[in-house]
CSV table of C-alpha atoms and ligand atoms in Angstrom, one decimal:
chain,number,residue,atom,x,y,z
D,7,MET,CA,12.5,-17.3,-22.2
D,8,SER,CA,11.6,-15.5,-19.0
D,9,LEU,CA,8.7,-13.2,-19.1
D,10,THR,CA,7.1,-10.5,-17.0
D,11,SER,CA,3.9,-8.5,-17.0
D,12,GLU,CA,5.5,-5.5,-15.4
D,13,GLY,CA,5.2,-3.5,-18.6
D,14,GLY,CA,1.6,-2.5,-18.0
D,15,HIS,CA,-0.1,-3.7,-21.1
D,16,GLY,CA,1.0,-7.3,-20.5
D,17,ALA,CA,3.6,-9.9,-20.5
D,18,VAL,CA,6.9,-9.2,-22.3
D,19,PRO,CA,10.2,-11.1,-22.2
D,20,THR,CA,12.9,-10.0,-19.8
D,21,GLY,CA,15.8,-12.3,-20.5
D,22,ALA,CA,19.3,-11.4,-21.5
D,23,GLU,CA,18.4,-11.9,-25.2
D,24,ILE,CA,16.5,-8.5,-25.1
D,25,PRO,CA,19.2,-5.9,-25.9
D,26,VAL,CA,19.5,-3.0,-23.5
D,27,GLU,CA,21.8,-0.1,-24.2
D,28,PRO,CA,22.0,2.5,-21.4
D,29,ARG,CA,24.3,4.7,-23.5
D,30,PRO,CA,23.5,4.2,-27.2
D,31,ALA,CA,25.2,6.3,-29.9
D,32,ALA,CA,23.1,9.4,-30.4
D,33,SER,CA,20.9,8.8,-33.4
D,34,ARG,CA,21.6,11.1,-36.3
D,35,ARG,CA,18.0,10.9,-37.4
D,36,ASP,CA,16.3,12.1,-34.3
D,37,TRP,CA,15.5,15.7,-33.3
D,38,PRO,CA,16.9,17.4,-30.2
D,39,LEU,CA,15.4,16.6,-26.8
D,40,TYR,CA,13.2,19.2,-25.1
D,41,GLU,CA,12.0,19.2,-21.5
D,42,VAL,CA,8.4,20.3,-21.1
D,43,PHE,CA,6.9,22.4,-18.3
D,44,VAL,CA,3.2,23.1,-17.9
D,45,ARG,CA,1.3,25.6,-15.8
D,46,GLY,CA,-1.7,23.7,-14.7
D,47,LYS,CA,-3.8,26.8,-14.0
D,48,ARG,CA,-3.4,30.4,-13.1
D,49,GLY,CA,-1.8,30.9,-9.8
D,50,LEU,CA,0.5,27.8,-10.0
D,51,ASN,CA,4.1,27.4,-11.1
D,52,HIS,CA,5.1,25.7,-14.3
D,53,VAL,CA,5.9,22.1,-13.4
D,54,HIS,CA,8.0,19.6,-15.3
D,55,VAL,CA,5.9,17.0,-17.0
D,56,GLY,CA,8.3,15.1,-19.3
D,57,SER,CA,10.2,15.4,-22.5
D,58,LEU,CA,9.9,15.1,-26.2
D,59,HIS,CA,11.9,15.4,-29.4
D,60,ALA,CA,11.2,18.3,-31.9
D,61,PRO,CA,13.0,20.0,-34.7
D,62,ASP,CA,12.7,23.5,-33.2
D,63,ASP,CA,11.2,25.5,-30.4
D,64,GLU,CA,7.9,26.2,-32.0
D,65,MET,CA,7.3,22.6,-33.1
D,66,ALA,CA,8.2,21.6,-29.5
D,67,VAL,CA,5.4,23.7,-28.1
D,68,HIS,CA,2.9,22.2,-30.6
D,69,ALA,CA,4.0,18.7,-29.8
D,70,ALA,CA,3.9,19.4,-26.1
D,71,ARG,CA,0.3,20.5,-26.4
D,72,ASP,CA,-0.6,17.2,-28.1
D,73,VAL,CA,1.4,15.0,-25.8
D,74,TYR,CA,0.9,16.6,-22.4
D,75,THR,CA,-2.4,18.7,-22.5
D,76,ARG,CA,-5.1,16.7,-24.3
D,77,ARG,CA,-7.5,17.3,-21.4
D,78,ASN,CA,-7.0,20.9,-20.5
D,79,GLU,CA,-4.1,20.1,-18.2
D,80,GLY,CA,-2.5,23.4,-18.8
D,81,VAL,CA,-2.8,27.1,-19.5
D,82,SER,CA,0.8,27.7,-20.4
D,83,ILE,CA,3.7,25.6,-21.7
D,84,TRP,CA,7.5,26.1,-21.5
D,85,VAL,CA,9.9,24.0,-23.5
D,86,VAL,CA,13.6,24.1,-23.2
D,87,LYS,CA,16.3,22.1,-24.9
D,88,ALA,CA,17.6,19.5,-22.4
D,89,ALA,CA,21.1,20.3,-23.4
D,90,ASP,CA,20.6,23.9,-22.2
D,91,ILE,CA,19.7,22.9,-18.7
D,92,THR,CA,22.3,23.2,-16.0
D,93,ALA,CA,21.7,21.2,-12.9
D,94,SER,CA,23.2,20.3,-9.6
D,95,SER,CA,24.5,16.8,-9.5
D,96,PRO,CA,23.0,14.3,-7.0
D,97,ASP,CA,26.4,13.2,-5.7
D,98,GLU,CA,27.3,16.8,-4.9
D,99,LYS,CA,24.2,17.0,-2.8
D,100,ASP,CA,26.0,17.3,0.5
D,101,PRO,CA,28.5,20.0,-0.3
D,102,LEU,CA,26.0,22.0,-2.5
D,103,PHE,CA,23.3,22.2,0.1
D,104,ALA,CA,25.5,22.2,3.2
D,105,PRO,CA,25.4,26.1,3.5
D,106,SER,CA,21.8,25.9,4.5
D,107,GLY,CA,22.1,22.9,6.7
D,108,ASP,CA,23.4,24.6,9.8
D,109,LYS,CA,21.3,27.8,9.6
D,110,VAL,CA,18.4,26.7,11.8
D,111,TYR,CA,17.9,30.4,12.7
D,112,ARG,CA,16.3,30.8,9.2
D,113,HIS,CA,13.3,28.9,10.4
D,114,PRO,CA,10.5,30.5,12.5
D,115,THR,CA,10.6,27.5,14.9
D,116,PHE,CA,14.1,28.6,16.0
D,117,TYR,CA,12.6,31.4,18.1
D,118,GLU,CA,10.9,30.7,21.4
D,119,ILE,CA,7.9,33.0,22.0
D,120,PRO,CA,5.6,32.6,24.9
D,121,GLU,CA,2.3,30.9,24.1
D,122,ASP,CA,0.3,33.9,25.2
D,123,VAL,CA,1.7,36.4,22.8
D,124,PRO,CA,-1.3,36.9,20.5
D,125,HIS,CA,-1.3,36.6,16.7
D,126,MET,CA,2.2,35.1,16.3
K,11,MET,CA,22.4,18.4,-19.8
K,12,SER,CA,25.6,19.6,-18.3
K,13,ALA,CA,26.5,19.9,-14.7
K,14,PRO,CA,29.1,22.2,-13.1
K,15,THR,CA,32.0,19.9,-12.2
K,16,LEU,CA,33.4,19.9,-8.7
K,17,GLU,CA,36.8,18.5,-7.8
K,18,ARG,CA,35.8,15.4,-5.8
K,19,PRO,CA,37.2,12.0,-5.0
K,20,ALA,CA,36.2,9.0,-7.1
K,21,PRO,CA,32.8,7.7,-5.8
K,22,ASP,CA,32.9,4.8,-3.4
K,23,GLU,CA,30.7,2.1,-5.1
K,24,ALA,CA,29.8,0.3,-1.9
K,25,ALA,CA,28.7,3.6,-0.3
K,26,LEU,CA,26.6,4.4,-3.3
K,27,GLN,CA,25.0,1.0,-3.2
K,28,ARG,CA,24.2,1.5,0.5
K,29,GLN,CA,22.6,4.8,-0.3
K,30,PHE,CA,20.5,3.2,-3.1
K,31,ASP,CA,19.4,0.4,-0.8
K,32,ALA,CA,18.4,2.8,1.9
K,33,THR,CA,16.4,4.9,-0.6
K,34,ILE,CA,14.5,1.7,-1.7
K,35,ALA,CA,14.1,0.5,1.9
K,36,ALA,CA,12.5,3.8,2.9
K,37,ASP,CA,10.2,3.6,-0.1
K,38,HIS,CA,11.6,6.8,-1.5
K,39,ARG,CA,11.9,7.3,-5.2
K,40,ILE,CA,15.1,6.8,-7.3
K,41,GLU,CA,15.5,9.8,-9.6
K,42,PRO,CA,17.3,10.0,-13.0
K,43,ARG,CA,20.7,11.3,-12.0
K,44,ASP,CA,21.0,9.2,-8.9
K,45,TRP,CA,23.5,6.3,-8.8
K,46,MET,CA,21.8,3.0,-9.5
K,47,PRO,CA,23.0,-0.6,-9.9
K,48,GLU,CA,23.4,-1.4,-13.6
K,49,GLY,CA,21.0,-4.3,-13.2
K,50,TYR,CA,18.3,-1.9,-12.0
K,51,ARG,CA,18.9,0.4,-14.9
K,52,ARG,CA,18.8,-2.3,-17.5
K,53,THR,CA,15.7,-3.9,-16.0
K,54,LEU,CA,14.0,-0.6,-16.1
K,55,ILE,CA,15.0,0.3,-19.6
K,56,ARG,CA,13.8,-3.0,-20.9
K,57,GLN,CA,10.6,-2.8,-19.0
K,58,VAL,CA,9.8,0.8,-19.8
K,59,ALA,CA,10.8,0.4,-23.5
K,60,GLN,CA,8.6,-2.7,-23.9
K,61,HIS,CA,5.8,-1.0,-22.2
K,62,ALA,CA,6.1,2.0,-24.5
K,63,HIS,CA,6.3,-0.3,-27.5
K,64,SER,CA,3.0,-2.0,-26.3
K,65,GLU,CA,1.3,1.4,-26.2
K,66,ILE,CA,2.5,2.3,-29.7
K,67,ILE,CA,1.7,-1.1,-31.3
K,68,GLY,CA,-1.5,-1.1,-29.3
K,69,MET,CA,-2.9,1.7,-31.5
K,70,GLN,CA,-3.1,-0.6,-34.5
K,71,PRO,CA,-5.8,-3.2,-33.7
K,72,GLU,CA,-8.2,-0.5,-32.7
K,73,GLY,CA,-7.0,1.9,-35.3
K,74,ASP,CA,-8.2,-0.6,-37.9
K,75,TRP,CA,-11.8,0.4,-37.0
K,76,LEU,CA,-11.4,4.2,-37.1
K,77,LEU,CA,-12.8,4.5,-40.6
K,78,ALA,CA,-15.5,1.9,-40.0
K,79,ALA,CA,-16.8,3.2,-36.7
K,80,PRO,CA,-20.6,3.4,-37.1
K,81,SER,CA,-21.2,7.0,-36.1
K,82,LEU,CA,-19.4,10.3,-35.7
K,83,ARG,CA,-19.7,10.0,-32.0
K,84,ARG,CA,-18.0,6.6,-31.9
K,85,LYS,CA,-15.4,7.7,-34.4
K,86,ALA,CA,-14.4,10.7,-32.2
K,87,ILE,CA,-14.3,8.5,-29.1
K,88,LEU,CA,-12.1,5.9,-30.8
K,89,LEU,CA,-9.8,8.5,-32.3
K,90,ALA,CA,-9.3,10.1,-28.8
K,91,LYS,CA,-8.6,6.7,-27.3
K,92,VAL,CA,-6.1,5.8,-30.0
K,93,GLN,CA,-4.4,9.2,-29.6
K,94,ASP,CA,-4.2,8.6,-25.8
K,95,GLU,CA,-2.3,5.4,-26.5
K,96,ALA,CA,0.2,7.3,-28.6
K,97,GLY,CA,0.5,9.7,-25.7
K,98,HIS,CA,1.2,6.8,-23.3
K,99,GLY,CA,3.9,5.6,-25.6
K,100,MET,CA,5.5,9.1,-25.5
K,101,TYR,CA,5.3,9.4,-21.7
K,102,LEU,CA,7.1,6.1,-21.4
K,103,TYR,CA,9.8,6.7,-24.0
K,104,SER,CA,10.4,10.0,-22.2
K,105,ALA,CA,10.9,8.0,-18.9
K,106,ALA,CA,13.2,5.5,-20.7
K,107,GLU,CA,15.3,8.4,-21.9
K,108,THR,CA,15.9,9.6,-18.4
K,109,LEU,CA,17.8,6.2,-17.9
K,110,GLY,CA,20.1,7.0,-20.8
K,111,ALA,CA,18.2,5.2,-23.6
K,112,ASP,CA,17.5,6.8,-26.9
K,113,ARG,CA,14.0,7.0,-28.3
K,114,ALA,CA,14.9,6.5,-31.9
K,115,ASP,CA,17.2,3.6,-31.0
K,116,LEU,CA,14.4,1.9,-29.0
K,117,THR,CA,12.1,2.2,-32.0
K,118,ASP,CA,14.7,0.6,-34.2
K,119,LYS,CA,15.0,-2.3,-31.7
K,120,LEU,CA,11.2,-2.7,-31.9
K,121,ILE,CA,11.2,-2.8,-35.7
K,122,GLU,CA,14.2,-5.2,-35.8
K,123,ARG,CA,12.2,-7.4,-33.3
K,124,LYS,CA,15.0,-7.3,-30.8
K,125,GLN,CA,12.6,-5.9,-28.2
K,126,LYS,CA,9.0,-7.1,-27.7
K,127,TYR,CA,5.6,-5.7,-26.9
K,128,SER,CA,2.6,-7.2,-25.2
K,129,SER,CA,1.3,-10.4,-26.8
K,130,ILE,CA,-2.3,-9.2,-26.8
K,131,PHE,CA,-1.8,-6.8,-29.7
K,132,ASN,CA,-0.9,-9.7,-32.0
K,133,TYR,CA,-4.5,-10.7,-32.2
K,134,PRO,CA,-6.6,-9.2,-35.0
K,135,THR,CA,-9.8,-7.1,-34.5
K,136,LEU,CA,-12.3,-9.1,-36.6
K,137,SER,CA,-15.5,-7.2,-35.7
K,138,TYR,CA,-16.5,-3.8,-34.3
K,139,ALA,CA,-17.4,-5.4,-31.0
K,140,ASP,CA,-13.7,-6.0,-30.6
K,141,VAL,CA,-13.3,-2.3,-30.0
K,142,GLY,CA,-15.6,-2.5,-27.0
K,143,VAL,CA,-14.1,-5.7,-25.7
K,144,ILE,CA,-10.5,-4.3,-25.9
K,145,GLY,CA,-11.6,-1.3,-23.9
K,146,TRP,CA,-13.4,-3.4,-21.3
K,147,LEU,CA,-11.0,-6.4,-21.0
K,148,VAL,CA,-7.6,-5.3,-22.4
K,149,ASP,CA,-7.6,-1.9,-20.9
K,150,GLY,CA,-9.2,-3.3,-17.8
K,151,ALA,CA,-6.3,-5.8,-17.5
K,152,ALA,CA,-3.8,-3.0,-18.2
K,153,ILE,CA,-5.4,-0.9,-15.4
K,154,CYS,CA,-4.9,-3.9,-12.9
K,155,ASN,CA,-1.2,-4.0,-14.0
K,156,GLN,CA,-0.6,-0.3,-14.1
K,157,VAL,CA,-2.2,1.0,-10.9
K,158,PRO,CA,0.5,-0.6,-8.7
K,159,LEU,CA,3.2,0.8,-11.1
K,160,CYS,CA,2.2,4.3,-10.0
K,161,ARG,CA,4.2,3.5,-6.8
K,162,SER,CA,7.2,2.1,-8.8
K,163,SER,CA,10.5,2.9,-7.2
K,164,TYR,CA,11.7,4.8,-10.3
K,165,GLY,CA,10.3,8.3,-10.1
K,166,PRO,CA,9.9,9.1,-13.9
K,167,TYR,CA,8.2,5.7,-14.5
K,168,ALA,CA,5.8,6.1,-11.6
K,169,ARG,CA,4.9,9.7,-12.7
K,170,ALA,CA,4.3,8.5,-16.3
K,171,MET,CA,2.0,5.7,-14.9
K,172,ILE,CA,0.0,8.2,-12.9
K,173,ARG,CA,-0.8,10.2,-16.0
K,174,ILE,CA,-1.6,7.0,-17.9
K,175,CYS,CA,-3.9,5.6,-15.2
K,176,LYS,CA,-5.9,8.8,-15.2
K,177,GLU,CA,-6.6,8.3,-18.9
K,178,GLU,CA,-7.2,4.5,-18.8
K,179,SER,CA,-10.5,4.8,-16.9
K,180,PHE,CA,-12.0,6.6,-20.0
K,181,HIS,CA,-10.7,3.7,-22.1
K,182,GLN,CA,-12.4,1.0,-20.1
K,183,ARG,CA,-15.7,2.9,-19.7
K,184,GLN,CA,-16.1,3.8,-23.3
K,185,GLY,CA,-15.6,0.1,-24.2
K,186,TYR,CA,-18.1,-1.2,-21.7
K,187,GLU,CA,-20.6,1.4,-22.7
K,188,LEU,CA,-20.2,0.4,-26.4
K,189,LEU,CA,-20.8,-3.2,-25.4
K,190,MET,CA,-23.9,-2.3,-23.3
K,191,THR,CA,-25.3,-0.5,-26.4
K,192,MET,CA,-24.7,-3.5,-28.6
K,193,MET,CA,-26.2,-5.9,-26.1
K,194,ARG,CA,-29.4,-3.7,-26.2
K,195,GLY,CA,-29.5,-4.1,-30.0
K,196,THR,CA,-30.3,-7.1,-32.2
K,197,ASP,CA,-29.6,-10.8,-31.7
K,198,GLU,CA,-26.9,-10.4,-34.3
K,199,GLN,CA,-25.2,-7.7,-32.4
K,200,ARG,CA,-25.4,-9.7,-29.1
K,201,ALA,CA,-23.8,-12.6,-31.0
K,202,MET,CA,-21.0,-10.3,-32.2
K,203,VAL,CA,-20.2,-9.3,-28.6
K,204,GLN,CA,-20.2,-12.9,-27.4
K,205,ASP,CA,-17.9,-14.0,-30.2
K,206,SER,CA,-15.6,-11.2,-29.4
K,207,VAL,CA,-15.5,-12.1,-25.6
K,208,ASP,CA,-14.8,-15.7,-26.6
K,209,ARG,CA,-11.7,-14.6,-28.6
K,210,TRP,CA,-10.3,-12.0,-26.1
K,211,TRP,CA,-10.9,-13.5,-22.7
K,212,TRP,CA,-8.0,-16.0,-22.6
K,213,PRO,CA,-5.5,-13.6,-24.2
K,214,SER,CA,-6.5,-11.0,-21.7
K,215,LEU,CA,-5.6,-13.4,-18.8
K,216,MET,CA,-2.3,-14.1,-20.5
K,217,MET,CA,-1.5,-10.3,-20.2
K,218,PHE,CA,-0.5,-10.8,-16.6
K,219,GLY,CA,2.4,-13.0,-17.6
K,220,PRO,CA,3.4,-16.6,-16.6
K,221,PRO,CA,2.3,-18.1,-13.3
K,222,ASP,CA,4.4,-17.1,-10.3
K,223,ASP,CA,6.4,-20.4,-10.1
K,224,ASP,CA,7.5,-19.7,-13.7
K,225,SER,CA,8.5,-16.1,-13.3
K,226,PRO,CA,12.1,-16.2,-12.2
K,227,ASN,CA,12.9,-12.4,-12.4
K,228,SER,CA,9.9,-11.3,-10.4
K,229,ALA,CA,11.6,-11.6,-7.0
K,230,GLN,CA,14.4,-9.2,-8.0
K,231,SER,CA,11.9,-6.7,-9.4
K,232,MET,CA,9.8,-6.9,-6.3
K,233,ALA,CA,13.0,-6.3,-4.1
K,234,TRP,CA,13.8,-3.3,-6.2
K,235,GLY,CA,10.3,-1.9,-5.8
K,236,ILE,CA,9.8,-1.9,-9.6
K,237,LYS,CA,7.0,-4.5,-9.3
K,238,ARG,CA,4.6,-4.5,-6.4
K,239,HIS,CA,2.3,-7.6,-6.9
K,240,SER,CA,2.8,-11.0,-8.4
K,241,ASN,CA,1.4,-12.0,-11.8
K,242,ASP,CA,-1.0,-14.5,-10.2
K,243,GLU,CA,-2.2,-12.0,-7.7
K,244,LEU,CA,-3.0,-9.4,-10.4
K,245,ARG,CA,-4.6,-12.0,-12.6
K,246,GLN,CA,-6.9,-13.1,-9.8
K,247,ARG,CA,-7.9,-9.5,-9.1
K,248,PHE,CA,-8.8,-9.1,-12.8
K,249,VAL,CA,-10.9,-12.2,-12.9
K,250,ASP,CA,-12.8,-11.2,-9.7
K,251,MET,CA,-13.5,-7.8,-11.2
K,252,SER,CA,-14.5,-9.1,-14.6
K,253,VAL,CA,-17.0,-11.9,-13.7
K,254,PRO,CA,-19.7,-9.7,-12.3
K,255,GLN,CA,-19.2,-7.2,-15.1
K,256,ALA,CA,-19.7,-10.0,-17.7
K,257,GLU,CA,-22.8,-11.0,-15.8
K,258,PHE,CA,-24.2,-7.5,-15.8
K,259,LEU,CA,-23.5,-7.3,-19.6
K,260,GLY,CA,-25.2,-10.6,-20.2
K,261,VAL,CA,-22.2,-12.4,-21.8
K,262,THR,CA,-20.7,-15.8,-20.9
K,263,LEU,CA,-17.0,-16.0,-20.2
K,264,PRO,CA,-15.6,-18.9,-22.2
K,265,ASP,CA,-14.4,-21.0,-19.2
K,266,PRO,CA,-16.5,-24.0,-18.0
K,267,ASP,CA,-14.3,-24.2,-14.9
K,268,LEU,CA,-15.1,-20.7,-13.7
K,269,THR,CA,-16.6,-21.2,-10.2
K,270,TRP,CA,-17.1,-19.2,-7.1
K,271,ASP,CA,-15.0,-20.4,-4.2
K,272,GLU,CA,-16.9,-19.4,-1.1
K,273,GLN,CA,-14.0,-20.2,1.2
K,274,SER,CA,-11.4,-17.9,-0.4
K,275,GLY,CA,-13.8,-15.4,-1.7
K,276,HIS,CA,-12.4,-15.7,-5.2
K,277,TRP,CA,-13.4,-16.9,-8.6
K,278,ARG,CA,-11.5,-20.1,-9.6
K,279,PHE,CA,-10.7,-20.3,-13.3
K,280,GLY,CA,-9.5,-23.0,-15.8
K,281,ALA,CA,-6.0,-23.7,-17.1
K,282,ILE,CA,-4.4,-21.1,-19.4
K,283,ASP,CA,-2.8,-22.3,-22.6
K,284,TRP,CA,0.7,-21.1,-22.1
K,285,ASP,CA,1.9,-22.7,-25.3
K,286,GLU,CA,-0.3,-20.4,-27.3
K,287,PHE,CA,1.1,-17.5,-25.2
K,288,LYS,CA,4.7,-18.5,-25.9
K,289,ARG,CA,4.0,-18.9,-29.6
K,290,VAL,CA,2.5,-15.4,-29.9
K,291,ILE,CA,5.1,-13.6,-27.9
K,292,SER,CA,7.9,-15.2,-29.8
K,293,GLY,CA,6.5,-13.9,-33.1
K,294,HIS,CA,4.1,-16.5,-34.4
K,295,GLY,CA,0.7,-14.9,-33.4
K,296,PRO,CA,-1.9,-14.1,-36.0
K,297,ALA,CA,-0.8,-10.5,-36.6
K,298,ASN,CA,2.9,-10.1,-35.5
K,299,ASP,CA,4.2,-9.5,-39.0
K,300,GLU,CA,1.5,-7.0,-39.9
K,301,ARG,CA,2.1,-5.0,-36.7
K,302,ILE,CA,5.8,-4.7,-37.2
K,303,ALA,CA,5.5,-4.0,-41.0
K,304,ARG,CA,3.2,-1.1,-40.3
K,305,ARG,CA,5.5,0.3,-37.6
K,306,ARG,CA,8.4,0.1,-40.0
K,307,ALA,CA,6.4,1.8,-42.8
K,308,ALA,CA,5.5,4.6,-40.4
K,309,ARG,CA,9.1,5.2,-39.7
K,310,ASP,CA,10.5,4.8,-43.2
K,311,ASP,CA,7.7,6.4,-45.2
K,312,ASN,CA,7.6,9.5,-42.9
K,313,ALA,CA,11.4,9.9,-42.8
K,314,TRP,CA,11.1,12.8,-45.3
K,315,VAL,CA,9.0,14.7,-42.9
K,316,THR,CA,11.6,14.4,-40.2
K,317,GLU,CA,14.3,15.5,-42.6
K,318,ALA,CA,12.3,18.4,-44.0
K,319,ALA,CA,11.5,19.7,-40.5
K,320,THR,CA,15.1,19.4,-39.5
K,321,ALA,CA,16.2,21.4,-42.6
K,322,TYR,CA,13.6,24.1,-41.9
K,323,ALA,CA,14.7,24.4,-38.3
K,324,ARG,CA,18.4,24.7,-39.3
K,325,LYS,CA,17.5,27.5,-41.8
K,326,HIS,CA,15.4,29.5,-39.4
K,327,ASP,CA,17.3,29.1,-36.2
K,328,GLY,CA,20.2,31.4,-37.1
K,329,GLY,CA,22.2,28.4,-38.3
K,330,ARG,CA,22.1,26.9,-34.8
K,331,PRO,CA,22.7,23.2,-35.5
K,332,ALA,CA,20.3,20.6,-34.3
K,333,GLU,CA,23.1,19.0,-32.4
K,334,GLU,CA,23.1,15.7,-30.7
K,335,HIS,CA,20.7,15.7,-27.8
K,336,ALA,CA,22.0,15.0,-24.4
K,337,GLY,CA,20.3,12.7,-21.9
K,338,SER,CA,17.0,13.8,-20.4
K,339,ALA,CA,17.1,15.7,-17.2
K,340,ALA,CA,13.7,14.6,-16.0
E,420,FE2,FE1,-2.4,2.8,-22.7
E,421,FE2,FE1,-5.7,2.3,-22.9
């Protein structure tokens, strides 16, 4: 048996005898997956903090409070079903972001202004 | 989660591997929807899942003292600590799901004993002093292990570890404060603390895993940036931290070979009983059966709550079915 302590709380086995299923059949028993976003304080954006399972939107907000804000980490919570998120795909990165790649003139540094122009 | 599909040629595996290697080499983070070698994905799922299991099972030994804590103050502290461990488990299952694992499926594997959790939680908490010693030594060892994981190459795992490490410091301090309070008490209380240290010291050292020359998978994990320090390195760091803390507390660590090595600037310690470790991790520790039985009962006895909430949601969500969940986007 080969062992590792990588798992934080101490040594656990790592050998091939430990089953790992990257794509298991979705469990019938479990609730839908929600992604959780928290606004840390007024003036900041909501930031993604993790996910959880809940039977409905309201329960997801309550669970998010308990899991992600036990120490006043937030003033506002968003939850959204993971299945409802549409995202760009990492391997489309080049074509998707290409339109902004060659537009250097969108940046202030593109413009040469003499040092002695004040307040610019 | 769905992604808009673009017409594109089949990905070139070698190019993807090069991109992955370059990301690791630059010490950048791998994110959930990036291509990654299957070995990396499997290693992470196994590690993150077993770490999550450890947090969840780790609630039990201390949870046994919730109703017997000697004051409302101690009870509130212990409850908050045990609740944090539940939170840690949730952060980690969440990270595992970004790799394509399924939370309920992982729990089933734990209950069926196909996946493991840390050996340390298979020891019973025989006295209230154990609550203090677990906070001081077990959470202390976990901190040594977990701080470097905040820089793990897998983004969601590293981010979960950052949240966890912020909370662990409270765990260790409340334990040490509890022990200081007992050490200021009666002879009987001091004896309880010493007895507890005697029982937990060696299992705490085992938490760092087998010695480096008996840790065949470490090299690959180091190369992938999943692991940052060797088992022996972390164990030594823990011993060096703990010796002066024990001295301050006024307890004796149960190791006659513990000596200060002037030359290396480290504390040298005696041989660890790896046979005991292997016995405990493979299911024959003092409390393995009890831990798993209780986790199974929690799943099965509460299944009706899950079902009732699902039925309620279906009824009140305009008939929108609680469909199969897709993989996490995190
Ligand atoms: Fe923890
Ligand atoms: Fe902890």
